[in-house]
């Protein structure tokens, strides 16, 4: 088969059929058959398309000549425009069927590859799988160059190529040309071939050598290639590729080169798992490994941990055989020791030690690379590296010795004395500087920009992908849509139809039955295609007593969206009262008063959900709240009076948090946090009486009882802006989701924490619990967001470190928060320069975890149930008189904090542990912490300085 790159001129000339007549849509002119088609044939074709009967379209196209197809195409384009404009939107299944028939009919009427590719790849013509095969039949028997050009154009569109592989492959086969592979074409090919006859299909397909190599090199391999073995190993791609290599279908050297190159480029583990497994199955011999040493060096330094471990094993094998150059080992050591994975660092230090034991003369080249570990966050690894340098220091010249001594400045305070003894006069003396507590700058209040000034700007905002994940942009777009629709409904509707040619609500009959789909429901309301009964149901829907809090939070936005969807097609909503003025979602009181004044002057009644959200968002703590309340009363409207009353309440709504004991419920044994957590939203009669159903849970309509939520949790980004004026209430509502992040494997639970700590209102127990839960989450990214929240709260001067430490103490003691996760979070926070803040938290937490008597911090509970539960947990701790298992890592972080910030004092239970005769990590770090505290007490630090960064 020849290969065609296609012409760069998109205005490709018409193909010439085998019979010499111009080919309409790639097919040969049927000559006399055109007379049998004519206008009547065009009408039959259009009738079939309008009825959505795709299956009969190829047969109806067959008798049409070029002129008839040209006439049909004009009619098809007009029908396509009508469908795009929503003319055939009811009933909902009709547009989908018409689009499928249009897709097939257009394929048979277009005369150039350019036009055919544009039609077959259009966004507004999504079709079913069977329609693609019908489109291939409609294309007829095109000229080879024409078919290859069309295939090339479609293959360049990834989404089209992935979903239309049978069509593209049919064109390739008919053309006799090999179309250059693309990611989309290869992805479609893998979907088509995957199955229980994978090896046979690959062996039989002449495209296999080219397409496999492309698949192995892809930045994001096709999903079918990255699946685990599962229960059907015959469908797994890596073993199939090994078989093809053994049979000679694939070239072994080429496969190895491609796989190793892909591993070198790195990326998430899911994207390199295919190539890693393929290399492992091919089991390269010593010569193949040695030929790729530079690649293994780069892979060990930068690849995901699992891949780097494999590269490290390869280098160990080469070193054991004496086939690893010292220079390559030094380069690899510098890269690996810069990594954070302790297992890799330990293994690399061991490898260097083994090589130096055999080749002492290599010390001058290898030891400078070893000093990379001097800056590791783990003091144990620092000690290993220092001892390795000490064992071989005598083998280096004075210049290298001075270089090593200079690198010793990276060592932590715990190893400073050992470094001085080792390097002596070569170690530079550093001036003792005052300790500086480094905290992030306090975030400045950001104002929300006005909504889009023009319809064009509005449409551009509506088309932004993942718009709901940016609450500020979402609210601006929603407010802008309402405003512009009020001014020029027809113009906005026309712009929306053009921007959304194939909306989801026209593809699925029950698109809005169960959810609003964000701003789409408002767009559908603007276009007049919403079911009125369904819309009224959703806008007035409330929550049953056992609803989960995440449903309640999400339900607020849903109610607002359904309300806007109903009113946007009328004159009842000139703009949104609830549009935030600050990035947190809050509204300045004077702004809300002015909005209500505009409503009054225009004779407009506020929409219930819009007004309720505006009240919940208004900043009662703002200094202007008192004056705004007076002005609201002066408006003389019911809405103004409600605002004034709301602003004058000290705590408009509130919540308390408590935990059931693990054996309080005799019927069900409760172990997980989520099974013991009780959030009690206080009774508020005005909220229950005056707010719409979706908001009444804020007044205590939900039953205060533990509940597991089995719903798919989404829309977290929109939760914080619902309650930006009351941090404690918002925090209480977030706790159940955060508990899933601690007990289970939920990801993204801490996404609202940044907005939480920047919100208004006091910081109480609920806020501190969200931080404690976040620091103990399973997911590392969740813990990182919690660390940021802690530091921001500390920078604002609102962090009660002692109480946070007390909450962490009982959570760790009870096994809810794992010590290793907490240690990771604390280490990350301390590394930013906040050693004093982290130590203040850990100092309040450690006594209980060390088995000492309760200090009273964690006993600051709010219900008798909790006090009983904590006393039982305390009794169990005292009975064992042993520290919590896994505490060594936490003690290491605590010791590092004390060494760096110079804190002193005593920690109950620490002396007893540090006095034990043991070499375990727990005891070693306890001794280190005790010594650091004694040194800090003997030599108090100079006054610390808090600076922003």
Short mmCIF file of N, CA, C and O in Angstrom, two decimals, residues 297 301 325-339 344-346 348-353 355-356 362-376 381-382 384-386 388-389 392-393 396 399-408 410-411 423:
data_model
loop_
_atom_site.label_atom_id
_atom_site.label_comp_id
_atom_site.label_asym_id
_atom_site.label_seq_id
_atom_site.Cartn_x
_atom_site.Cartn_y
_atom_site.Cartn_z
N UNK A 297 19.46 6.34 33.67
CA UNK A 297 19.84 7.41 34.60
C UNK A 297 18.73 8.46 34.67
O UNK A 297 18.31 8.88 35.76
N UNK A 301 15.84 9.29 37.85
CA UNK A 301 15.76 10.61 38.47
C UNK A 301 14.37 11.22 38.41
O UNK A 301 13.95 11.91 39.35
N UNK A 325 29.51 2.56 34.49
CA UNK A 325 30.56 3.57 34.65
C UNK A 325 30.32 4.43 35.89
O UNK A 325 29.17 4.73 36.24
N UNK A 326 31.39 4.85 36.54
CA UNK A 326 31.29 5.65 37.76
C UNK A 326 30.59 6.97 37.47
O UNK A 326 29.78 7.45 38.27
N UNK A 327 30.88 7.57 36.32
CA UNK A 327 30.25 8.84 35.99
C UNK A 327 28.74 8.72 35.89
O UNK A 327 27.99 9.60 36.34
N UNK A 328 28.26 7.63 35.29
CA UNK A 328 26.82 7.41 35.18
C UNK A 328 26.20 7.20 36.55
O UNK A 328 25.11 7.69 36.85
N UNK A 329 26.90 6.47 37.43
CA UNK A 329 26.39 6.25 38.77
C UNK A 329 26.32 7.56 39.55
O UNK A 329 25.36 7.81 40.28
N UNK A 330 27.33 8.42 39.39
CA UNK A 330 27.32 9.71 40.08
C UNK A 330 26.15 10.57 39.61
O UNK A 330 25.45 11.19 40.42
N UNK A 331 25.93 10.59 38.30
CA UNK A 331 24.82 11.37 37.77
C UNK A 331 23.49 10.82 38.27
O UNK A 331 22.58 11.58 38.66
N UNK A 332 23.36 9.51 38.27
CA UNK A 332 22.13 8.89 38.74
C UNK A 332 21.92 9.18 40.23
O UNK A 332 20.80 9.47 40.67
N UNK A 333 22.99 9.13 41.02
CA UNK A 333 22.89 9.35 42.46
C UNK A 333 22.39 10.76 42.77
O UNK A 333 21.52 10.95 43.63
N UNK A 334 22.90 11.75 42.06
CA UNK A 334 22.44 13.12 42.27
C UNK A 334 20.94 13.23 42.01
O UNK A 334 20.21 13.90 42.75
N UNK A 335 20.46 12.58 40.96
CA UNK A 335 19.04 12.64 40.63
C UNK A 335 18.16 11.90 41.61
O UNK A 335 17.13 12.42 42.06
N UNK A 336 18.57 10.69 41.99
CA UNK A 336 17.74 9.87 42.88
C UNK A 336 17.71 10.47 44.28
O UNK A 336 16.65 10.48 44.93
N UNK A 337 18.84 10.97 44.78
CA UNK A 337 18.87 11.51 46.14
C UNK A 337 18.09 12.81 46.27
O UNK A 337 17.82 13.26 47.38
N UNK A 338 17.75 13.41 45.15
CA UNK A 338 16.93 14.61 45.18
C UNK A 338 15.45 14.25 45.33
O UNK A 338 14.64 15.11 45.64
N UNK A 339 15.11 12.99 45.11
CA UNK A 339 13.72 12.55 45.21
C UNK A 339 13.29 12.48 46.67
O UNK A 339 14.12 12.47 47.59
N UNK A 344 13.73 4.72 47.71
CA UNK A 344 14.68 4.92 46.61
C UNK A 344 15.97 5.53 47.12
O UNK A 344 17.07 5.15 46.68
N UNK A 345 15.86 6.49 48.04
CA UNK A 345 17.07 7.14 48.57
C UNK A 345 17.92 6.14 49.34
O UNK A 345 19.14 6.08 49.17
N UNK A 346 17.29 5.34 50.19
CA UNK A 346 18.05 4.33 50.95
C UNK A 346 18.74 3.34 50.02
O UNK A 346 19.91 2.99 50.21
N UNK A 348 19.65 3.81 46.96
CA UNK A 348 20.74 4.46 46.22
C UNK A 348 21.98 4.63 47.09
O UNK A 348 23.11 4.42 46.63
N UNK A 349 21.79 5.00 48.34
CA UNK A 349 22.94 5.11 49.24
C UNK A 349 23.61 3.75 49.43
O UNK A 349 24.84 3.65 49.49
N UNK A 350 22.78 2.71 49.52
CA UNK A 350 23.34 1.36 49.64
C UNK A 350 24.13 0.98 48.39
O UNK A 350 25.22 0.39 48.48
N UNK A 351 23.62 1.33 47.21
CA UNK A 351 24.33 1.03 45.97
C UNK A 351 25.67 1.75 45.90
O UNK A 351 26.70 1.14 45.54
N UNK A 352 25.68 3.03 46.26
CA UNK A 352 26.94 3.78 46.26
C UNK A 352 27.93 3.17 47.25
O UNK A 352 29.13 3.05 46.96
N UNK A 353 27.42 2.76 48.41
CA UNK A 353 28.31 2.13 49.40
C UNK A 353 28.92 0.85 48.88
O UNK A 353 30.11 0.58 49.10
N UNK A 355 29.49 0.06 45.70
CA UNK A 355 30.48 0.38 44.65
C UNK A 355 31.75 0.92 45.28
O UNK A 355 32.87 0.56 44.88
N UNK A 356 31.64 1.79 46.30
CA UNK A 356 32.83 2.35 46.94
C UNK A 356 33.62 1.27 47.69
O UNK A 356 34.85 1.36 47.80
N UNK A 362 36.81 5.71 43.53
CA UNK A 362 35.67 6.43 42.96
C UNK A 362 35.06 7.43 43.93
O UNK A 362 34.12 8.14 43.58
N UNK A 363 35.60 7.52 45.16
CA UNK A 363 35.02 8.39 46.18
C UNK A 363 34.99 9.84 45.74
O UNK A 363 34.02 10.57 46.00
N UNK A 364 36.05 10.30 45.07
CA UNK A 364 36.11 11.70 44.66
C UNK A 364 35.00 12.09 43.71
O UNK A 364 34.55 13.24 43.68
N UNK A 365 34.49 11.14 42.96
CA UNK A 365 33.42 11.42 42.00
C UNK A 365 32.04 11.14 42.59
O UNK A 365 31.07 11.81 42.24
N UNK A 366 31.95 10.16 43.50
CA UNK A 366 30.64 9.76 44.02
C UNK A 366 30.20 10.53 45.26
O UNK A 366 29.01 10.82 45.43
N UNK A 367 31.12 10.86 46.17
CA UNK A 367 30.72 11.49 47.42
C UNK A 367 30.06 12.86 47.23
O UNK A 367 29.11 13.18 47.96
N UNK A 368 30.51 13.71 46.29
CA UNK A 368 29.77 14.96 46.10
C UNK A 368 28.31 14.73 45.72
O UNK A 368 27.44 15.51 46.09
N UNK A 369 28.05 13.65 44.98
CA UNK A 369 26.66 13.34 44.64
C UNK A 369 25.89 12.87 45.88
O UNK A 369 24.69 13.17 46.03
N UNK A 370 26.58 12.18 46.80
CA UNK A 370 25.93 11.69 48.02
C UNK A 370 25.44 12.85 48.88
O UNK A 370 24.42 12.75 49.57
N UNK A 371 26.13 13.99 48.83
CA UNK A 371 25.73 15.12 49.68
C UNK A 371 24.36 15.68 49.31
O UNK A 371 23.81 16.50 50.05
N UNK A 372 23.82 15.26 48.18
CA UNK A 372 22.47 15.67 47.84
C UNK A 372 21.49 15.25 48.93
O UNK A 372 20.47 15.92 49.17
N UNK A 373 21.79 14.14 49.62
CA UNK A 373 20.92 13.66 50.69
C UNK A 373 21.05 14.47 51.96
O UNK A 373 20.23 14.31 52.88
N UNK A 374 22.04 15.35 52.06
CA UNK A 374 22.17 16.19 53.25
C UNK A 374 20.95 17.11 53.41
O UNK A 374 20.62 17.52 54.51
N UNK A 375 20.31 17.44 52.30
CA UNK A 375 19.16 18.31 52.37
C UNK A 375 17.83 17.58 52.45
O UNK A 375 16.77 18.20 52.40
N UNK A 376 17.87 16.24 52.57
CA UNK A 376 16.63 15.47 52.66
C UNK A 376 15.88 15.83 53.93
O UNK A 376 16.47 16.10 54.98
N UNK A 381 17.90 9.74 56.92
CA UNK A 381 18.61 9.64 55.66
C UNK A 381 19.81 10.59 55.62
O UNK A 381 20.86 10.26 55.05
N UNK A 382 19.66 11.75 56.26
CA UNK A 382 20.81 12.65 56.38
C UNK A 382 21.96 11.95 57.11
O UNK A 382 23.12 12.03 56.71
N UNK A 384 22.52 8.69 57.39
CA UNK A 384 23.11 7.64 56.55
C UNK A 384 24.10 8.23 55.56
O UNK A 384 25.19 7.69 55.35
N UNK A 385 23.70 9.33 54.92
CA UNK A 385 24.58 9.95 53.94
C UNK A 385 25.84 10.48 54.59
O UNK A 385 26.96 10.34 54.05
N UNK A 386 25.71 11.09 55.77
CA UNK A 386 26.89 11.63 56.48
C UNK A 386 27.85 10.51 56.88
O UNK A 386 29.07 10.65 56.75
N UNK A 388 28.16 7.63 55.35
CA UNK A 388 28.78 7.13 54.12
C UNK A 388 29.92 8.03 53.69
O UNK A 388 31.01 7.55 53.30
N UNK A 389 29.72 9.35 53.78
CA UNK A 389 30.80 10.28 53.46
C UNK A 389 31.95 10.10 54.44
O UNK A 389 33.13 10.10 54.04
N UNK A 392 34.42 7.17 53.76
CA UNK A 392 35.28 7.24 52.58
C UNK A 392 35.93 8.62 52.40
O UNK A 392 36.50 8.89 51.35
N UNK A 393 35.85 9.45 53.45
CA UNK A 393 36.39 10.80 53.33
C UNK A 393 37.90 10.81 53.12
O UNK A 393 38.44 11.68 52.42
N UNK A 396 39.49 11.12 49.45
CA UNK A 396 39.30 12.25 48.55
C UNK A 396 40.39 13.28 48.77
O UNK A 396 41.02 13.34 49.84
N UNK A 399 40.45 19.42 47.87
CA UNK A 399 39.43 20.22 47.19
C UNK A 399 38.05 19.59 47.31
O UNK A 399 37.06 20.27 47.59
N UNK A 400 37.99 18.28 47.12
CA UNK A 400 36.71 17.59 47.27
C UNK A 400 36.25 17.63 48.72
O UNK A 400 35.06 17.79 49.01
N UNK A 401 37.20 17.52 49.64
CA UNK A 401 36.86 17.56 51.06
C UNK A 401 36.20 18.90 51.42
O UNK A 401 35.21 18.94 52.13
N UNK A 402 36.76 20.00 50.89
CA UNK A 402 36.16 21.31 51.15
C UNK A 402 34.76 21.41 50.52
O UNK A 402 33.84 22.02 51.07
N UNK A 403 34.60 20.80 49.35
CA UNK A 403 33.27 20.79 48.71
C UNK A 403 32.26 20.04 49.57
O UNK A 403 31.12 20.48 49.74
N UNK A 404 32.67 18.92 50.11
CA UNK A 404 31.79 18.14 50.97
C UNK A 404 31.46 18.90 52.25
O UNK A 404 30.31 18.87 52.72
N UNK A 405 32.45 19.59 52.80
CA UNK A 405 32.22 20.37 54.02
C UNK A 405 31.23 21.50 53.75
O UNK A 405 30.38 21.82 54.59
N UNK A 406 31.33 22.10 52.59
CA UNK A 406 30.38 23.16 52.25
C UNK A 406 28.95 22.65 52.15
O UNK A 406 28.00 23.33 52.54
N UNK A 407 28.80 21.44 51.62
CA UNK A 407 27.47 20.86 51.50
C UNK A 407 26.88 20.49 52.85
O UNK A 407 25.65 20.35 52.98
N UNK A 408 27.72 20.35 53.87
CA UNK A 408 27.22 19.98 55.20
C UNK A 408 26.31 21.04 55.79
O UNK A 408 25.59 20.78 56.76
N UNK A 410 23.70 21.94 54.61
CA UNK A 410 22.33 21.49 54.34
C UNK A 410 21.81 20.59 55.45
O UNK A 410 20.59 20.36 55.55
N UNK A 411 22.69 20.05 56.28
CA UNK A 411 22.28 19.12 57.33
C UNK A 411 21.44 19.83 58.38
O UNK A 411 21.61 21.03 58.64
N UNK A 423 34.46 17.15 59.68
CA UNK A 423 35.15 18.04 58.76
C UNK A 423 36.09 19.02 59.46
O UNK A 423 36.96 19.61 58.80
#
